């Protein structure tokens, strides 16, 4: 059995601590002291640690009980494997990002807001993972979007980040309006928004219901950066503070994908094969993401475009799962979600550490060009090694985590024994090789090239609070790469709940 | 002419959303962009009320509509706040003048 108080506090704690963090920081900033800000940072870390403990306890309670649907107040929330994967990922990355941001955001204007908003983002992603009716899903989704609008436009004196913020806001709110139209259409056919009921009556939804499904897939697709709706992503992810880029690329777009999967998993009894839509989107995403990343000159923009390609790999796995009933496909999708979160978080944080020591320390808010990375390994060997691990893992080289998850998805594709899927697998595999075309030169730049001017002029050391989370994530990427069974337990559960509902 | 009321409401929903999307495509002024977003969401609110009427579940529909209004107001406020910041730092509300990030 699951403990309801534990689960409720898991959901509530971020929203209780966020205003406290803000108040603590704000009071001390107004008085010009630093003590309150220190307390606010500590409180953020402590609250995230407490969340991890709560999550572990809730999982222990849930083992053997399976999924349990509970009501928190009047909202239907359900603890299951899909939410568990998202929550685990967001908490691990959240702790790393908080620790990383302590030196990164130090003395920045509005630092207290940063931690409060980060906490709110994490809280709403946790809620989104566990929500179990359509409208509830939208509320958490919107809460997540609202808290990230602020974070993207955080440097509100830079016109570039304001531009990214307004682009993100406009496109994201069009997406959420489309989701709402979809929910209204579904509601108009059945008079309910509960996923369970809609799943049960899915064969009676008719044209209006199908229209609603399409609207919701497109709407959530804006946040998940499916290709025609992706134009906000490179701007937002490259202009946000680096810790936030790690969160945005590592979990926020994945949260959009999870919301979309919840919607698709209701269509089990509907006519038409929705999985093919996912697979087509996946292939377009992979191709466009890789081609656009190849021609970038700024490293954060390049990483942002490569997120598009990685969303494609995940969608491909889930598409195989839905279309052919392949457990391996869905499990591979979840596995890639997990490893991509760790790898992309690691990549953005290492780049952020370099950006900090090379530019931000001097008050220079311009972006880090690929040329600026040249020869950085002479002065910052540790960060250079970690960044190399991150990009090689993203490119899918064998000893690292990215290889394992891509391999799983491709194996699932081959196992379908469908000629078109084999062609698609070949296409995805070739694209993975193509992606090395922009990942590998980074390693070359870091280790082989002559030092660039910014590197030669740099004198700041990387603080241990920045390098500790980077090293932890590097270890995790290597460990999962050599021992992928480590994550099997939660991946299997996610796959079980996703496909179990779809096919029963 | 005697149109049924749900049909009239449906027309209102479509015209609100249509006007909103049209404005989004053709306006370059930030304030007007925020207004266009608001128009679309007002269409959504009406759509919820209409859907609730069709399936005889008005209470749930109204709860959802009110929640949408609240969330949407927050988005509008953030949009306008960003517009203020942009006006302060670039001296213009034109989206074209703002587009400096390359594709």
XYZ file of C-alpha atoms in Angstrom:
607
model
C 0.000 0.000 0.000
C 1.066 3.536 -0.640
C 1.223 6.080 2.123
C -0.981 8.974 1.213
C 0.621 11.515 3.599
C 4.058 10.714 2.162
C 2.878 11.176 -1.406
C 1.007 14.378 -0.553
C 4.064 15.891 1.084
C 6.173 14.848 -1.906
C 3.878 16.996 -4.047
C 3.500 19.883 -1.597
C 7.022 20.399 -0.246
C 8.429 22.322 -3.267
C 5.518 24.740 -3.238
C 5.790 25.286 0.518
C 9.532 25.873 0.415
C 9.610 28.131 -2.668
C 8.016 31.209 -0.993
C 10.164 30.638 2.114
C 13.307 30.621 -0.023
C 12.237 33.836 -1.713
C 11.385 35.610 1.547
C 14.616 34.550 3.267
C 16.695 35.772 0.352
C 14.696 38.930 -0.248
C 14.858 40.133 3.359
C 18.619 39.782 3.535
C 19.160 41.354 0.111
C 17.171 44.406 1.165
C 19.291 44.755 4.270
C 22.445 44.243 2.250
C 23.494 41.149 4.197
C 24.558 37.791 2.842
C 23.411 35.510 5.687
C 19.805 35.175 4.549
C 20.877 34.356 1.003
C 23.127 31.606 2.362
C 20.188 30.244 4.329
C 18.015 30.374 1.210
C 20.563 28.353 -0.790
C 20.857 25.818 2.006
C 17.075 25.583 2.278
C 16.818 24.854 -1.468
C 19.341 22.041 -1.181
C 17.728 20.695 1.994
C 14.246 20.710 0.461
C 15.497 18.808 -2.602
C 17.254 16.243 -0.394
C 14.051 15.849 1.625
C 12.178 15.303 -1.650
C 14.563 12.494 -2.576
C 14.025 10.842 0.821
C 10.256 11.217 0.440
C 10.404 9.722 -3.044
C 12.388 6.704 -1.823
C 9.946 6.161 1.059
C 6.939 6.466 -1.279
C 8.480 3.964 -3.681
C 9.118 1.564 -0.805
C 5.460 1.902 0.170
C 4.308 1.359 -3.381
C 6.349 -1.786 -4.080
C 3.950 -4.695 -4.211
C 0.999 -2.348 -4.231
C 1.404 -1.472 -7.898
C -0.051 1.819 -8.996
C -2.430 3.462 -6.615
C -4.718 6.263 -7.589
C -5.284 8.728 -4.811
C -7.004 12.029 -4.410
C -4.983 14.931 -3.106
C -7.762 17.323 -2.252
C -9.996 16.999 -5.295
C -7.229 16.442 -7.815
C -6.653 12.951 -9.124
C -2.987 12.045 -8.822
C -1.594 8.610 -9.421
C 1.741 7.216 -8.344
C 3.117 5.041 -11.121
C 6.298 4.127 -12.956
C 6.059 6.897 -15.557
C 5.940 9.625 -12.934
C 8.662 7.870 -10.959
C 11.139 8.121 -13.858
C 10.433 11.828 -14.378
C 10.577 12.606 -10.656
C 13.807 10.702 -10.107
C 15.442 12.497 -13.032
C 14.243 15.963 -12.036
C 15.368 15.544 -8.423
C 18.849 14.275 -9.305
C 19.338 17.056 -11.856
C 17.741 19.567 -9.487
C 20.280 18.889 -6.731
C 23.160 19.095 -9.223
C 21.860 22.313 -10.778
C 21.294 23.966 -7.394
C 24.819 23.152 -6.254
C 26.220 24.296 -9.596
C 24.267 27.550 -9.517
C 25.519 28.639 -6.092
C 28.823 30.003 -7.457
C 27.355 30.623 -10.931
C 24.545 32.909 -9.773
C 26.425 34.383 -6.799
C 25.798 38.148 -6.422
C 23.635 38.099 -9.551
C 20.665 40.494 -9.459
C 17.546 38.619 -8.324
C 19.400 35.584 -7.036
C 16.684 34.836 -4.452
C 14.071 34.623 -7.211
C 16.236 32.174 -9.093
C 16.143 29.520 -6.379
C 12.440 30.014 -5.642
C 11.554 29.687 -9.333
C 13.834 26.678 -9.738
C 12.027 25.037 -6.830
C 8.641 25.809 -8.397
C 9.739 24.369 -11.739
C 10.871 21.172 -10.037
C 7.645 20.960 -8.021
C 5.414 21.386 -11.050
C 7.360 18.796 -13.052
C 6.878 16.308 -10.214
C 3.144 17.079 -10.219
C 2.960 16.718 -13.991
C 4.529 13.273 -13.824
C 1.911 11.975 -11.424
C -1.226 13.751 -12.641
C -3.925 11.496 -13.917
C -6.574 13.564 -15.557
C -6.360 15.801 -18.570
C -7.093 19.104 -16.941
C -4.783 18.390 -14.029
C -2.077 17.574 -16.538
C -2.607 20.971 -18.139
C -2.496 22.857 -14.823
C 0.895 21.400 -13.856
C 2.089 21.909 -17.410
C 1.146 25.580 -17.275
C 2.722 25.994 -13.827
C 5.938 24.553 -15.214
C 5.758 26.852 -18.239
C 5.100 29.967 -16.137
C 8.025 29.360 -13.808
C 10.356 28.714 -16.731
C 9.294 31.914 -18.562
C 10.927 33.899 -15.770
C 14.009 31.722 -15.740
C 14.618 31.986 -19.489
C 14.384 35.780 -19.368
C 16.395 35.879 -16.153
C 19.092 38.287 -17.349
C 16.502 40.993 -17.891
C 19.090 43.559 -18.937
C 20.263 41.550 -21.945
C 18.062 42.109 -24.982
C 18.976 38.651 -26.305
C 17.527 36.870 -23.291
C 14.429 39.086 -23.358
C 13.933 38.121 -26.988
C 14.312 34.452 -26.144
C 11.863 34.901 -23.267
C 9.138 36.532 -25.344
C 9.517 33.956 -28.152
C 9.255 31.161 -25.625
C 6.237 32.758 -23.955
C 4.281 33.337 -27.157
C 4.923 29.920 -28.690
C 4.417 28.059 -25.454
C 1.121 29.773 -24.686
C -0.168 29.063 -28.196
C 0.697 25.430 -27.496
C -1.143 25.423 -24.214
C -4.179 27.082 -25.834
C -4.211 24.255 -28.402
C -4.031 21.714 -25.569
C -7.016 23.422 -23.952
C -9.033 23.290 -27.177
C -8.191 19.593 -27.329
C -9.303 19.033 -23.744
C -12.554 20.909 -24.439
C -13.177 18.714 -27.499
C -12.631 15.498 -25.544
C -14.741 16.855 -22.685
C -17.549 17.686 -25.130
C -17.730 14.062 -26.289
C -17.609 12.205 -22.964
C -18.234 14.750 -20.215
C -15.162 13.623 -18.312
C -11.482 14.503 -18.221
C -10.259 11.474 -16.282
C -7.681 9.528 -18.296
C -9.110 6.250 -17.018
C -12.638 7.012 -18.290
C -11.454 8.392 -21.611
C -9.324 5.309 -22.148
C -12.367 3.143 -21.470
C -14.644 4.945 -23.936
C -11.948 5.776 -26.484
C -13.716 3.825 -29.237
C -16.750 6.134 -28.928
C -14.843 9.399 -29.196
C -15.507 9.902 -32.910
C -14.228 12.702 -35.108
C -14.400 15.411 -32.469
C -12.411 13.213 -30.080
C -9.789 12.489 -32.732
C -9.529 16.220 -33.431
C -9.011 16.779 -29.710
C -6.245 14.171 -29.621
C -4.457 15.801 -32.560
C -4.744 19.239 -30.941
C -3.297 17.898 -27.698
C -0.411 16.102 -29.429
C 0.443 19.300 -31.319
C 0.030 21.461 -28.211
C 2.240 19.320 -26.006
C 4.507 18.937 -29.030
C 5.313 22.648 -28.816
C 6.839 22.093 -25.374
C 8.418 18.795 -26.445
C 9.972 20.658 -29.436
C 8.597 18.542 -32.287
C 10.097 19.950 -35.415
C 7.783 22.475 -37.006
C 7.113 23.849 -33.497
C 10.709 23.927 -32.275
C 11.858 27.463 -33.109
C 11.694 28.721 -29.515
C 14.028 26.014 -28.229
C 17.487 27.067 -29.484
C 16.920 30.668 -28.345
C 15.494 29.807 -24.948
C 18.003 27.072 -24.143
C 21.016 29.092 -25.208
C 20.049 32.368 -23.510
C 18.988 31.014 -20.093
C 21.547 30.771 -17.257
C 23.523 27.558 -17.773
C 21.996 25.685 -14.847
C 18.565 26.454 -16.234
C 19.642 25.341 -19.712
C 20.545 22.018 -18.118
C 17.093 21.793 -16.528
C 15.265 22.909 -19.692
C 17.084 20.507 -21.965
C 17.354 17.729 -19.424
C 13.823 17.530 -18.044
C 11.432 20.274 -19.150
C 11.118 19.138 -22.769
C 10.952 15.552 -21.507
C 8.069 16.606 -19.252
C 6.260 17.841 -22.368
C 6.924 14.445 -23.931
C 5.568 12.631 -20.851
C 2.383 14.719 -21.027
C 2.048 13.780 -24.697
C 2.615 10.093 -23.898
C -0.144 10.189 -21.273
C -2.480 11.512 -23.969
C -1.382 8.970 -26.572
C -1.665 6.094 -24.098
C -5.410 6.795 -23.826
C -5.940 6.149 -27.517
C -5.459 2.377 -27.223
C -8.999 1.565 -28.308
C -9.264 4.250 -30.960
C -9.198 3.666 -34.682
C -6.090 4.618 -36.584
C -2.518 4.067 -35.585
C -1.304 7.037 -33.615
C 2.152 5.505 -33.250
C 2.983 6.275 -36.891
C 2.485 9.991 -36.196
C 5.076 9.698 -33.409
C 7.539 7.807 -35.621
C 7.250 10.320 -38.478
C 7.761 13.227 -36.080
C 10.725 11.338 -34.597
C 12.504 10.885 -37.926
C 11.981 14.547 -38.918
C 13.208 15.678 -35.500
C 16.381 13.596 -35.710
C 17.276 14.835 -39.187
C 16.507 18.527 -38.618
C 18.147 18.563 -35.179
C 21.376 17.060 -36.482
C 21.579 19.195 -39.608
C 20.900 22.420 -37.704
C 23.390 21.528 -34.976
C 26.106 20.960 -37.578
C 26.113 24.587 -38.719
C 26.080 26.305 -35.318
C 29.008 28.357 -34.103
C 27.889 28.846 -30.497
C 28.255 25.841 -28.254
C 25.063 26.304 -26.235
C 22.999 26.735 -29.402
C 24.580 23.620 -30.810
C 23.690 21.620 -27.712
C 20.153 23.036 -27.862
C 19.707 21.853 -31.449
C 21.100 18.460 -30.555
C 18.270 18.208 -27.982
C 15.892 18.156 -30.951
C 17.639 15.092 -32.323
C 17.546 13.404 -28.933
C 13.813 14.059 -28.570
C 13.573 12.278 -31.907
C 15.376 9.183 -30.577
C 13.026 9.028 -27.574
C 9.920 9.458 -29.723
C 11.190 6.748 -32.060
C 11.437 4.344 -29.134
C 7.961 5.190 -27.858
C 6.541 5.007 -31.380
C 7.896 1.466 -31.717
C 6.445 0.666 -28.300
C 2.965 1.896 -29.217
C 2.943 0.735 -32.822
C 4.285 -2.786 -32.400
C 3.622 -3.502 -28.727
C 7.354 -3.639 -28.138
C 8.245 -3.396 -24.456
C 11.888 -2.952 -25.415
C 10.980 0.082 -27.518
C 9.135 1.878 -24.730
C 11.795 0.891 -22.205
C 14.465 2.206 -24.571
C 12.533 5.466 -24.885
C 12.448 5.873 -21.119
C 16.103 4.835 -20.873
C 17.084 7.480 -23.383
C 14.988 10.034 -21.515
C 16.970 9.225 -18.368
C 20.413 9.138 -19.989
C 19.715 12.211 -22.113
C 18.752 14.111 -18.972
C 22.055 13.173 -17.335
C 24.206 13.673 -20.441
C 22.677 16.958 -21.549
C 22.660 18.243 -17.985
C 26.351 17.357 -17.760
C 27.132 18.984 -21.118
C 25.319 22.229 -20.295
C 26.872 22.406 -16.832
C 30.434 21.858 -18.085
C 29.899 24.458 -20.792
C 28.385 26.693 -18.128
C 31.459 26.293 -15.930
C 33.689 27.285 -18.857
C 31.378 30.162 -19.775
C 31.556 31.335 -16.168
C 35.336 31.308 -15.827
C 35.996 32.592 -19.360
C 33.356 35.311 -19.687
C 30.810 35.834 -16.920
C 33.442 36.523 -14.270
C 34.468 39.576 -16.284
C 30.837 40.686 -16.600
C 30.773 39.687 -20.263
C 27.332 38.262 -21.127
C 28.128 37.360 -24.744
C 27.749 33.728 -25.725
C 30.540 31.164 -25.763
C 31.663 30.469 -29.338
C 33.084 27.135 -30.399
C 36.373 28.915 -31.164
C 36.568 30.125 -27.570
C 36.828 26.515 -26.397
C 40.136 25.976 -28.217
C 42.835 24.660 -25.932
C 40.705 24.933 -22.796
C 42.099 21.625 -21.526
C 45.458 23.271 -20.655
C 43.882 25.480 -18.022
C 40.773 23.465 -17.087
C 41.644 19.790 -17.614
C 38.888 18.402 -15.373
C 36.067 20.342 -17.012
C 37.477 19.531 -20.446
C 37.461 15.791 -19.682
C 33.914 15.945 -18.318
C 32.674 17.911 -21.343
C 34.351 15.386 -23.643
C 32.627 12.508 -21.822
C 29.318 14.342 -22.171
C 29.551 15.018 -25.902
C 30.917 11.572 -26.732
C 28.105 9.997 -24.707
C 25.586 12.195 -26.533
C 27.076 11.044 -29.815
C 26.565 7.451 -28.708
C 30.075 6.079 -28.270
C 30.196 2.657 -26.551
C 31.509 2.916 -23.014
C 29.023 5.667 -22.119
C 25.334 5.755 -21.237
C 24.133 7.271 -24.515
C 25.267 4.238 -26.447
C 23.262 1.841 -24.292
C 19.980 3.721 -24.631
C 20.322 4.309 -28.382
C 21.266 0.658 -28.814
C 18.156 -0.466 -26.945
C 15.901 1.652 -29.169
C 17.556 0.398 -32.366
C 17.346 -3.230 -31.179
C 13.623 -2.739 -30.556
C 13.273 -1.363 -34.078
C 15.021 -4.388 -35.589
C 12.937 -6.790 -33.492
C 9.712 -5.565 -35.116
C 10.812 -7.390 -38.327
C 8.934 -4.778 -40.347
C 10.725 -3.714 -43.526
C 9.863 -0.015 -43.096
C 11.059 -0.075 -39.511
C 14.362 -1.610 -40.629
C 14.785 1.280 -43.065
C 13.958 3.714 -40.263
C 16.474 2.027 -37.949
C 19.141 2.404 -40.608
C 18.232 6.069 -40.981
C 18.419 6.654 -37.221
C 21.732 4.794 -36.953
C 23.278 6.823 -39.777
C 22.026 10.013 -38.147
C 23.668 8.995 -34.902
C 26.950 8.717 -36.810
C 26.258 12.079 -38.454
C 25.854 13.636 -35.016
C 29.460 12.721 -34.219
C 30.306 15.227 -36.945
C 29.591 18.046 -34.538
C 30.320 16.326 -31.222
C 33.804 14.986 -32.032
C 35.332 18.340 -33.145
C 34.606 19.708 -29.661
C 36.986 17.151 -28.147
C 39.529 18.087 -30.791
C 39.148 21.782 -29.983
C 39.483 21.209 -26.247
C 42.623 19.100 -26.400
C 44.455 19.713 -29.673
C 44.057 23.328 -30.728
C 46.143 26.296 -29.663
C 44.681 28.292 -26.786
C 42.149 30.910 -27.793
C 42.458 34.484 -26.543
C 39.758 34.134 -23.884
C 41.335 30.964 -22.514
C 44.763 32.572 -22.433
C 43.340 35.560 -20.563
C 41.400 33.471 -18.037
C 42.711 33.266 -14.491
C 39.718 32.198 -12.356
C 39.663 28.706 -10.907
C 36.532 26.577 -11.111
C 34.911 26.437 -7.688
C 34.439 22.964 -6.113
C 30.700 23.569 -5.938
C 30.672 23.712 -9.734
C 32.977 20.786 -10.345
C 31.390 18.428 -7.788
C 27.997 18.042 -9.560
C 29.798 17.862 -12.903
C 31.974 15.009 -11.646
C 29.006 13.203 -10.114
C 27.111 13.334 -13.407
C 30.213 12.190 -15.328
C 30.485 9.184 -13.036
C 26.784 8.459 -13.499
C 27.088 8.603 -17.294
C 30.027 6.177 -17.243
C 28.470 3.888 -14.625
C 25.151 3.533 -16.488
C 27.148 2.942 -19.652
C 29.044 -0.039 -18.251
C 26.214 -1.318 -16.040
C 22.875 -0.469 -17.714
C 20.929 -2.952 -15.558
C 21.284 -0.442 -12.734
C 18.264 1.477 -13.992
C 16.284 -1.533 -15.140
C 13.895 -1.516 -12.184
C 12.349 1.900 -12.775
C 12.538 1.597 -16.572
C 10.610 -1.662 -16.530
C 7.934 -0.091 -14.339
C 7.549 2.884 -16.639
C 7.232 0.652 -19.684
C 4.756 -1.590 -17.860
C 2.416 1.269 -16.941
C 2.656 2.945 -20.337
C 1.977 -0.089 -22.514
C -0.174 -1.937 -19.976
C -2.770 0.777 -20.307
C -2.444 1.114 -24.022
C -2.972 -2.518 -24.925
C -5.355 -3.904 -22.307
C -33.717 33.201 -38.614
C -33.673 31.056 -35.496
C -30.224 29.715 -34.646
C -29.819 27.365 -31.648
C -27.794 28.903 -28.837
C -24.978 26.281 -28.771
C -24.400 26.965 -32.465
C -24.060 30.694 -31.833
C -21.585 29.996 -29.017
C -19.603 27.690 -31.302
C -19.417 30.484 -33.880
C -18.180 32.821 -31.148
C -15.487 30.315 -30.128
C -14.283 29.908 -33.692
C -14.299 33.626 -34.435
C -12.433 34.488 -31.211
C -9.770 31.867 -31.879
C -9.607 32.800 -35.548
C -9.187 36.501 -34.804
C -6.491 35.662 -32.273
C -4.484 33.503 -34.663
C -4.891 36.048 -37.461
C -3.547 38.803 -35.222
C -0.624 36.643 -34.098
C 0.347 36.073 -37.715
C 0.140 39.678 -38.830
C 0.965 41.934 -35.910
C 4.497 42.824 -34.894
C 3.594 44.913 -31.852
C 4.278 43.160 -28.547
C 1.219 44.530 -26.735
C -0.991 43.415 -29.599
C 0.614 39.962 -29.516
C -0.364 39.645 -25.848
C -3.894 40.801 -26.706
C -4.076 38.189 -29.473
C -3.050 35.460 -27.030
C -5.790 36.654 -24.693
C -8.365 36.459 -27.508
C -7.448 32.836 -28.213
C -7.757 31.880 -24.564
C -11.108 33.652 -24.271
C -12.201 31.364 -27.104
C -10.966 28.415 -25.015
C -13.017 29.551 -22.005
C -16.162 29.769 -24.120
C -15.365 26.354 -25.599
C -15.257 24.866 -22.100
C -18.603 26.414 -21.180
C -20.102 25.131 -24.425
C -18.691 21.630 -23.887
C -20.086 21.593 -20.347
C -23.511 22.560 -21.650
C -23.444 19.831 -24.314
C -22.651 17.032 -21.856
C -24.757 18.419 -18.963
C -21.732 18.781 -16.677
C -21.758 22.530 -16.165
C -20.131 22.594 -12.731
C -16.931 20.848 -13.850
C -16.804 22.994 -16.992
C -17.102 26.201 -15.019
C -14.401 25.107 -12.579
C -12.086 24.491 -15.485
C -13.008 27.758 -17.189
C -12.243 29.781 -14.060
C -8.908 28.005 -13.589
C -8.015 28.772 -17.197
C -8.821 32.452 -16.660
C -6.525 32.590 -13.617
C -3.600 30.842 -15.309
C -4.041 32.920 -18.434
C -4.018 36.191 -16.519
C -0.627 35.233 -15.072
C 0.725 34.581 -18.567
C -0.621 37.929 -19.782
C 1.017 39.722 -16.859
C 4.366 38.079 -17.584
C 4.030 38.923 -21.274
C 3.339 42.564 -20.503
C 6.184 42.679 -17.976
C 8.547 41.356 -20.627
C 7.182 43.970 -23.029
C 7.991 46.703 -20.492
C 11.544 45.402 -20.096
C 11.981 45.189 -23.860
C 10.725 48.761 -24.305
C 13.181 49.907 -21.622
C 16.194 48.208 -23.138
C 15.604 48.494 -26.874
C 13.373 51.564 -27.029
C 10.849 49.812 -29.235
C 7.924 47.420 -28.973
C 8.432 46.096 -32.489
C 9.192 42.387 -32.669
C 11.220 42.904 -35.858
C 13.596 45.307 -34.138
C 14.107 42.677 -31.466
C 15.028 39.766 -33.727
C 18.774 39.618 -33.311
C 19.182 35.939 -32.483
C 20.002 34.086 -35.634
C 18.193 30.976 -36.802
